[in-house]
Amino acid sequence: GAGVSQTPSNKVTEKGKYVELRCDPISGHTALYWYRQSLGQGPEFLIYFQGTGAADDSGLPNDRFFAVRPEGSVSTLKIQRTERGDSAVYLCASSLGAGSDYEQYFGPGTRLTVT
Amino acid sequence: LAKTTQPISMDSYEGQEVNITCSHNNIATNDYITWYQQFPSQGPRFIIQGYKTKVTNEVASLFIPADRKSSTLSLPRVSLSDTAVYYCLVGLTGNQFYFGTGTSLTVIP
C-alpha cells in the first residue's frame, strides 16, 4: 500500500514569509509525528498527534510553529514569519498506535530553504 | 530523559559483521528500543525493535542486556548498500522520541 507522503518535496521561501507543509499518513494510522532534521543531525521531535488532537507539542521551538490534523488523517505544519534558521528537512511519520512499541513509518521529507 | 549515545562513525569491509552499540542509561520501564536506518535524502526506515534479551529478523539482530541500559545492533555480512546512518531510538517522555546524532556506517569494498 501507499506509504507516508509529504508535499512539497522542496520549498524555497523568503525570510518572513508563511509556509505550510503537508503530510499524508498511512491509512488507518492513528498516531502522526513531525520531526525536523538539520544537516548532520538526527531527527528532532516537534509534535505528536493521536487522532485529531496534539498529544504533545513540547518540541515546537516557538509560537511561530503550529500544526493541525483536523480529521485525524492529513496533517499540516505551519510556520509563520520564517527565519533562515528554520531551514531544514521536515519529516513526518505515522504509526498504528502511540508508544515506543509501535514502528514509525517516515515520509521522504520536505526540504525547506529560507533565503 | 532517555537520551541515547552512539559512536559517531564506523567503517567496515564488505562481508564482515558489524556491531553498533547504543547507551540509554535512563530508559524507562515501558520503553522499547528501536533501530532505524537512514539513507541520504530519505526518511528513516525501521530495522528492528526489542524490549529485552535478543531479537532477530531477516536483516539484523538486536541484543539487549538484562539492565537494558544499552543495546547492540548486529548486521551480519554487510554489503556496500548498508552504508547509511543508523539511529537507536527509545521513548523520551510520553511519546517524544530522541534520535541523537546516529552512527554513520561506511562499508568499504
Coordinates of C-alpha atoms in Angstrom, one line a residue:
Chain A
G1 CA 0.0 0.0 0.0
A2 CA 0.9 3.7 -0.1
G3 CA 3.4 5.0 2.4
V4 CA 3.6 8.3 4.1
S5 CA 3.7 11.1 1.6
Q6 CA 4.8 14.7 2.1
T7 CA 4.3 17.8 -0.1
P8 CA 6.0 19.7 -1.4
S9 CA 9.3 17.9 -1.6
N10 CA 11.1 21.2 -1.7
K11 CA 10.1 24.6 -0.6
V12 CA 12.1 27.8 -1.0
T13 CA 10.8 30.9 0.7
E14 CA 11.9 34.3 1.7
K15 CA 12.6 35.3 5.3
G16 CA 9.4 36.5 6.9
K17 CA 7.0 34.5 4.7
Y18 CA 4.4 31.9 5.8
V19 CA 4.7 28.3 4.7
E20 CA 2.6 25.2 5.0
L21 CA 3.9 21.7 4.8
R22 CA 1.6 18.8 4.3
C23 CA 1.7 15.2 5.5
D24 CA -0.5 12.3 4.3
P25 CA -0.1 9.4 6.7
I26 CA -0.7 5.7 6.0
S27 CA -4.4 5.0 6.1
G28 CA -5.6 3.8 9.4
H29 CA -2.6 5.1 11.4
T30 CA -3.8 7.0 14.4
A31 CA -0.5 8.5 15.5
L32 CA 1.3 11.1 13.5
Y33 CA 4.6 12.8 14.3
W34 CA 6.5 15.7 12.9
Y35 CA 10.3 16.0 13.1
R36 CA 12.9 18.5 11.9
Q37 CA 16.3 17.3 10.7
S38 CA 19.2 19.6 10.2
L39 CA 22.3 18.6 8.2
G40 CA 24.4 16.0 10.0
Q41 CA 21.9 15.7 12.9
G42 CA 19.3 13.2 13.8
P43 CA 15.6 14.0 13.5
E44 CA 14.4 16.3 16.3
F45 CA 10.9 15.7 17.7
L46 CA 8.4 18.6 17.1
I47 CA 4.9 17.4 17.8
Y48 CA 2.8 14.3 18.0
F49 CA -0.9 13.7 17.2
Q50 CA -3.1 10.9 18.5
G51 CA -6.2 11.2 16.3
T52 CA -7.1 14.8 15.8
G53 CA -5.5 16.2 18.9
A54 CA -2.0 17.3 19.5
A55 CA -1.0 14.9 22.4
D56 CA 2.5 16.5 22.8
D57 CA 3.7 19.7 21.2
S58 CA 6.5 20.4 23.5
G59 CA 9.1 20.1 20.7
L60 CA 7.8 23.0 18.8
P61 CA 10.6 25.6 19.0
N62 CA 8.4 28.7 19.4
D63 CA 5.0 30.1 18.7
R64 CA 5.7 30.6 15.0
F65 CA 5.3 26.9 14.6
F66 CA 1.8 25.3 14.6
A67 CA 0.4 22.0 13.3
V68 CA -3.1 20.7 12.8
R69 CA -4.8 17.4 12.0
P70 CA -8.4 18.3 11.7
E71 CA -9.9 15.0 10.6
G72 CA -7.4 12.7 12.2
S73 CA -5.6 11.9 8.9
V74 CA -3.8 14.6 6.9
S75 CA -1.7 17.0 8.9
T76 CA -0.3 20.4 8.1
L77 CA 2.7 22.0 9.7
K78 CA 2.5 25.8 9.6
I79 CA 5.4 28.2 10.1
Q80 CA 4.9 31.9 10.3
R81 CA 7.4 34.6 9.8
T82 CA 10.0 32.2 8.6
E83 CA 13.6 32.7 9.6
R84 CA 16.8 31.4 8.0
G85 CA 17.3 29.1 11.0
D86 CA 14.1 27.3 10.1
S87 CA 15.9 25.8 7.0
A88 CA 15.9 22.0 7.4
V89 CA 14.2 18.9 6.3
Y90 CA 10.8 18.4 7.9
L91 CA 9.9 14.8 8.3
C92 CA 6.5 13.3 9.0
A93 CA 5.9 9.8 10.4
S94 CA 2.9 7.8 11.2
S95 CA 2.2 4.7 13.3
L96 CA -0.7 2.3 14.1
G97 CA -0.7 3.4 17.6
A98 CA 1.2 5.5 20.1
G99 CA 4.2 4.4 22.2
S100 CA 7.7 3.2 21.7
D101 CA 6.5 -0.3 20.8
Y102 CA 5.0 0.9 17.5
E103 CA 7.1 1.2 14.3
Q104 CA 7.1 4.7 12.8
Y105 CA 6.8 4.9 9.1
F106 CA 8.5 8.0 7.7
G107 CA 7.8 10.1 4.7
P108 CA 10.6 11.4 2.4
G109 CA 10.5 14.8 4.0
T110 CA 10.1 18.4 2.8
R111 CA 13.3 20.3 2.4
L112 CA 12.6 23.9 3.5
T113 CA 15.1 26.6 2.5
V114 CA 14.6 30.1 3.8
T115 CA 16.5 32.8 2.0
Chain B
L1 CA 15.4 11.9 29.9
A2 CA 16.1 8.8 27.9
K3 CA 18.8 10.2 25.6
T4 CA 21.0 7.9 23.6
T5 CA 24.7 7.8 22.9
Q6 CA 26.2 6.1 19.9
P7 CA 29.6 6.1 18.1
I8 CA 29.6 8.9 15.5
S9 CA 31.1 6.7 12.8
M10 CA 32.3 3.2 11.9
D11 CA 34.0 1.6 8.9
S12 CA 33.7 -2.0 7.9
Y13 CA 34.7 -4.2 5.0
E14 CA 32.2 -5.9 2.9
G15 CA 31.2 -9.3 4.2
Q16 CA 32.0 -8.6 7.8
E17 CA 29.7 -8.5 10.8
V18 CA 29.1 -5.0 12.2
N19 CA 28.0 -4.3 15.8
I20 CA 26.8 -0.9 16.8
T21 CA 26.2 -0.2 20.5
C22 CA 23.9 2.4 21.9
S23 CA 23.8 3.6 25.5
H24 CA 20.5 4.6 27.0
N25 CA 21.1 4.8 30.8
N26 CA 17.7 6.4 31.6
I27 CA 15.5 4.1 29.6
A28 CA 12.0 3.9 31.1
T29 CA 10.4 0.6 32.2
N30 CA 7.9 0.6 29.4
D31 CA 10.2 1.8 26.6
Y32 CA 11.1 -0.4 23.6
I33 CA 14.4 0.0 21.8
T34 CA 14.1 0.6 18.1
W35 CA 16.8 0.9 15.4
Y36 CA 16.3 2.9 12.2
Q37 CA 18.4 3.2 9.1
Q38 CA 18.6 6.4 7.0
F39 CA 20.0 6.9 3.5
P40 CA 20.7 10.4 2.2
S41 CA 17.6 12.4 1.2
Q42 CA 15.3 9.7 2.6
G43 CA 13.3 9.4 5.8
P44 CA 14.5 6.8 8.4
R45 CA 13.4 3.2 7.9
F46 CA 12.7 0.7 10.6
I47 CA 15.2 -2.1 11.1
I48 CA 14.4 -3.9 14.3
Q49 CA 12.8 -3.5 17.7
G50 CA 13.1 -5.2 21.0
Y51 CA 12.4 -4.9 24.7
K52 CA 14.9 -7.4 26.3
T53 CA 17.3 -10.3 25.5
K54 CA 17.7 -10.9 21.8
V55 CA 15.6 -10.3 18.8
T56 CA 16.4 -11.4 15.2
N57 CA 14.8 -10.7 11.9
E58 CA 15.8 -11.2 8.3
V59 CA 18.2 -8.3 8.3
A60 CA 19.6 -7.8 11.8
S61 CA 19.8 -8.9 15.4
L62 CA 19.3 -6.8 18.5
F63 CA 21.0 -7.7 21.8
I64 CA 19.7 -6.1 25.0
P65 CA 21.3 -7.0 28.3
A66 CA 19.3 -7.5 31.4
D67 CA 19.7 -4.0 32.8
R68 CA 18.5 -2.6 29.4
K69 CA 20.9 0.4 29.7
S70 CA 22.4 -0.4 26.3
S71 CA 21.7 -2.3 23.2
T72 CA 23.7 -3.6 20.2
L73 CA 22.6 -3.8 16.7
S74 CA 24.3 -6.5 14.7
L75 CA 24.4 -6.5 11.0
P76 CA 25.7 -9.8 9.5
R77 CA 27.8 -9.8 6.4
V78 CA 27.4 -6.1 5.4
S79 CA 27.4 -5.0 1.8
L80 CA 28.0 -1.7 0.2
S81 CA 24.3 -0.9 0.3
D82 CA 24.4 -1.0 4.1
T83 CA 26.3 2.3 4.0
A84 CA 23.9 4.6 5.9
V85 CA 23.3 6.3 9.2
Y86 CA 21.9 4.1 12.0
Y87 CA 19.8 5.5 14.8
C88 CA 19.0 4.0 18.2
L89 CA 15.6 5.2 19.5
V90 CA 14.0 5.0 22.8
G91 CA 11.0 6.8 24.2
L92 CA 11.8 10.2 25.8
T93 CA 8.9 11.2 27.8
G94 CA 5.3 10.5 26.8
N95 CA 5.5 10.0 23.1
Q96 CA 8.6 12.1 22.3
F97 CA 11.4 10.2 20.7
Y98 CA 15.1 11.1 20.8
F99 CA 17.1 10.1 17.8
G100 CA 20.5 11.5 18.7
T101 CA 23.2 12.0 16.0
G102 CA 23.3 8.4 14.9
T103 CA 26.2 6.3 13.7
S104 CA 27.4 6.8 10.2
L105 CA 28.4 3.4 8.8
T106 CA 30.7 3.2 5.8
V107 CA 31.1 -0.2 4.1
I108 CA 34.4 -0.5 2.2
P109 CA 34.8 -2.8 -0.8

